[in-house]
């Protein structure tokens, strides 16, 4: 899940600005930063059920899919092809 948060972090001030409201972007990173998703800080909240982690995973994955589509749309408007790739963006 930390890898998904990293992809969104890389797109935070570019694609996400076009794709989501500021409050929605803030909520995504509030979850990543305060709920033991990526920094592994002892101050982060850890006391929640596993199904919550599943929900975070799917929200982050859907947000990445949204940004992929925004990138494709922007690229199509400028006459280029798709600008993202799973291998590059997910660092597989």
PDB file of C-alpha atoms in Angstrom:
ATOM      1  CA  UNK A   1       0.000   0.000   0.000  1.00  0.00           C
ATOM      2  CA  UNK A   2       2.943   2.289   0.604  1.00  0.00           C
ATOM      3  CA  UNK A   3       3.833   1.925  -3.098  1.00  0.00           C
ATOM      4  CA  UNK A   4       0.345   3.109  -4.087  1.00  0.00           C
ATOM      5  CA  UNK A   5       0.709   6.120  -1.784  1.00  0.00           C
ATOM      6  CA  UNK A   6       4.073   6.868  -3.401  1.00  0.00           C
ATOM      7  CA  UNK A   7       2.542   6.907  -6.901  1.00  0.00           C
ATOM      8  CA  UNK A   8      -0.120   9.331  -5.672  1.00  0.00           C
ATOM      9  CA  UNK A   9       2.501  11.454  -3.923  1.00  0.00           C
ATOM     10  CA  UNK A  10       4.411  11.765  -7.198  1.00  0.00           C
ATOM     11  CA  UNK A  11       1.208  12.948  -8.882  1.00  0.00           C
ATOM     12  CA  UNK A  12       0.020  15.111  -5.998  1.00  0.00           C
ATOM     13  CA  UNK A  13       0.782  18.569  -7.407  1.00  0.00           C
ATOM     14  CA  UNK A  14       0.281  17.757 -11.075  1.00  0.00           C
ATOM     15  CA  UNK A  15      -2.374  15.259 -12.087  1.00  0.00           C
ATOM     16  CA  UNK A  16      -4.247  15.130  -8.782  1.00  0.00           C
ATOM     17  CA  UNK A  17      -4.676  18.893  -8.861  1.00  0.00           C
ATOM     18  CA  UNK A  18      -6.645  18.498 -12.100  1.00  0.00           C
ATOM     19  CA  UNK A  19      -8.499  15.332 -11.044  1.00  0.00           C
ATOM     20  CA  UNK A  20      -9.642  15.947  -7.465  1.00  0.00           C
ATOM     21  CA  UNK A  21     -10.851  18.685  -5.180  1.00  0.00           C
ATOM     22  CA  UNK A  22      -8.291  19.976  -2.674  1.00  0.00           C
ATOM     23  CA  UNK A  23     -10.215  18.474   0.256  1.00  0.00           C
ATOM     24  CA  UNK A  24     -10.252  15.040  -1.422  1.00  0.00           C
ATOM     25  CA  UNK A  25      -6.514  15.199  -2.092  1.00  0.00           C
ATOM     26  CA  UNK A  26      -5.977  16.175   1.509  1.00  0.00           C
ATOM     27  CA  UNK A  27      -8.012  13.203   2.731  1.00  0.00           C
ATOM     28  CA  UNK A  28      -5.927  10.756   0.662  1.00  0.00           C
ATOM     29  CA  UNK A  29      -2.714  11.990   2.214  1.00  0.00           C
ATOM     30  CA  UNK A  30      -4.210  12.294   5.690  1.00  0.00           C
ATOM     31  CA  UNK A  31      -4.907   8.560   5.485  1.00  0.00           C
ATOM     32  CA  UNK A  32      -1.400   7.800   4.214  1.00  0.00           C
ATOM     33  CA  UNK A  33       0.317   9.968   6.805  1.00  0.00           C
ATOM     34  CA  UNK A  34      -1.774   9.302   9.906  1.00  0.00           C
ATOM     35  CA  UNK A  35      -2.980   5.710   9.603  1.00  0.00           C
ATOM     36  CA  UNK A  36       0.201   3.613   9.480  1.00  0.00           C
ATOM     37  CA  UNK A  37       0.158   3.294   5.706  1.00  0.00           C
ATOM     38  CA  UNK A  38       3.569   4.541   4.616  1.00  0.00           C
ATOM     39  CA  UNK A  39       5.754   6.260   7.229  1.00  0.00           C
ATOM     40  CA  UNK A  40       5.546   3.569   9.935  1.00  0.00           C
ATOM     41  CA  UNK A  41       5.632   6.219  12.638  1.00  0.00           C
ATOM     42  CA  UNK A  42       4.699   5.237  16.209  1.00  0.00           C
ATOM     43  CA  UNK A  43       2.340   8.256  16.361  1.00  0.00           C
ATOM     44  CA  UNK A  44       0.183   6.855  13.563  1.00  0.00           C
ATOM     45  CA  UNK A  45      -3.144   5.202  14.260  1.00  0.00           C
ATOM     46  CA  UNK A  46      -2.872   1.401  14.175  1.00  0.00           C
ATOM     47  CA  UNK A  47      -5.961   0.176  15.982  1.00  0.00           C
ATOM     48  CA  UNK A  48      -8.336  -0.659  13.147  1.00  0.00           C
ATOM     49  CA  UNK A  49      -9.633  -3.824  11.528  1.00  0.00           C
ATOM     50  CA  UNK A  50      -8.087  -5.509   8.493  1.00  0.00           C
ATOM     51  CA  UNK A  51     -11.110  -4.673   6.329  1.00  0.00           C
ATOM     52  CA  UNK A  52     -10.171  -1.012   6.739  1.00  0.00           C
ATOM     53  CA  UNK A  53      -6.810  -1.730   5.098  1.00  0.00           C
ATOM     54  CA  UNK A  54      -8.666  -3.394   2.230  1.00  0.00           C
ATOM     55  CA  UNK A  55     -10.781  -0.287   1.825  1.00  0.00           C
ATOM     56  CA  UNK A  56      -7.681   1.969   1.779  1.00  0.00           C
ATOM     57  CA  UNK A  57      -6.070  -0.267  -0.845  1.00  0.00           C
ATOM     58  CA  UNK A  58      -9.070  -0.057  -3.189  1.00  0.00           C
ATOM     59  CA  UNK A  59      -9.464   3.717  -2.709  1.00  0.00           C
ATOM     60  CA  UNK A  60      -5.792   4.260  -3.541  1.00  0.00           C
ATOM     61  CA  UNK A  61      -5.916   1.919  -6.529  1.00  0.00           C
ATOM     62  CA  UNK A  62      -9.051   3.654  -7.853  1.00  0.00           C
ATOM     63  CA  UNK A  63      -7.365   7.038  -7.379  1.00  0.00           C
ATOM     64  CA  UNK A  64      -4.384   5.879  -9.414  1.00  0.00           C
ATOM     65  CA  UNK A  65      -6.733   4.641 -12.145  1.00  0.00           C
ATOM     66  CA  UNK A  66      -8.395   8.073 -12.108  1.00  0.00           C
ATOM     67  CA  UNK A  67      -5.051   9.808 -12.514  1.00  0.00           C
ATOM     68  CA  UNK A  68      -4.072   7.400 -15.316  1.00  0.00           C
ATOM     69  CA  UNK A  69      -7.219   8.401 -17.187  1.00  0.00           C
ATOM     70  CA  UNK A  70      -6.565  12.089 -16.597  1.00  0.00           C
ATOM     71  CA  UNK A  71      -3.036  11.658 -17.949  1.00  0.00           C
ATOM     72  CA  UNK A  72      -4.385   9.863 -21.023  1.00  0.00           C
ATOM     73  CA  UNK A  73      -6.993  12.581 -21.575  1.00  0.00           C
ATOM     74  CA  UNK A  74      -4.407  15.344 -21.269  1.00  0.00           C
ATOM     75  CA  UNK A  75      -2.105  13.489 -23.628  1.00  0.00           C
ATOM     76  CA  UNK A  76      -4.887  12.941 -26.186  1.00  0.00           C
ATOM     77  CA  UNK A  77      -5.664  16.669 -26.151  1.00  0.00           C
ATOM     78  CA  UNK A  78      -2.036  17.449 -26.969  1.00  0.00           C
ATOM     79  CA  UNK A  79      -1.840  14.770 -29.661  1.00  0.00           C
ATOM     80  CA  UNK A  80       0.315  12.271 -27.782  1.00  0.00           C
ATOM     81  CA  UNK A  81      -0.298   8.704 -26.737  1.00  0.00           C
ATOM     82  CA  UNK A  82      -0.707   7.339 -23.196  1.00  0.00           C
ATOM     83  CA  UNK A  83       1.973   8.787 -20.915  1.00  0.00           C
ATOM     84  CA  UNK A  84       1.833   6.280 -18.061  1.00  0.00           C
ATOM     85  CA  UNK A  85       2.730   2.644 -17.755  1.00  0.00           C
ATOM     86  CA  UNK A  86       2.124   0.115 -15.022  1.00  0.00           C
ATOM     87  CA  UNK A  87       5.778  -0.947 -14.983  1.00  0.00           C
ATOM     88  CA  UNK A  88       7.020   2.640 -14.617  1.00  0.00           C
ATOM     89  CA  UNK A  89       4.404   3.997 -12.225  1.00  0.00           C
ATOM     90  CA  UNK A  90       4.234   1.003  -9.907  1.00  0.00           C
ATOM     91  CA  UNK A  91       7.950   0.223 -10.076  1.00  0.00           C
ATOM     92  CA  UNK A  92       7.436  -3.489 -10.538  1.00  0.00           C
TER      93      UNK A  92
END
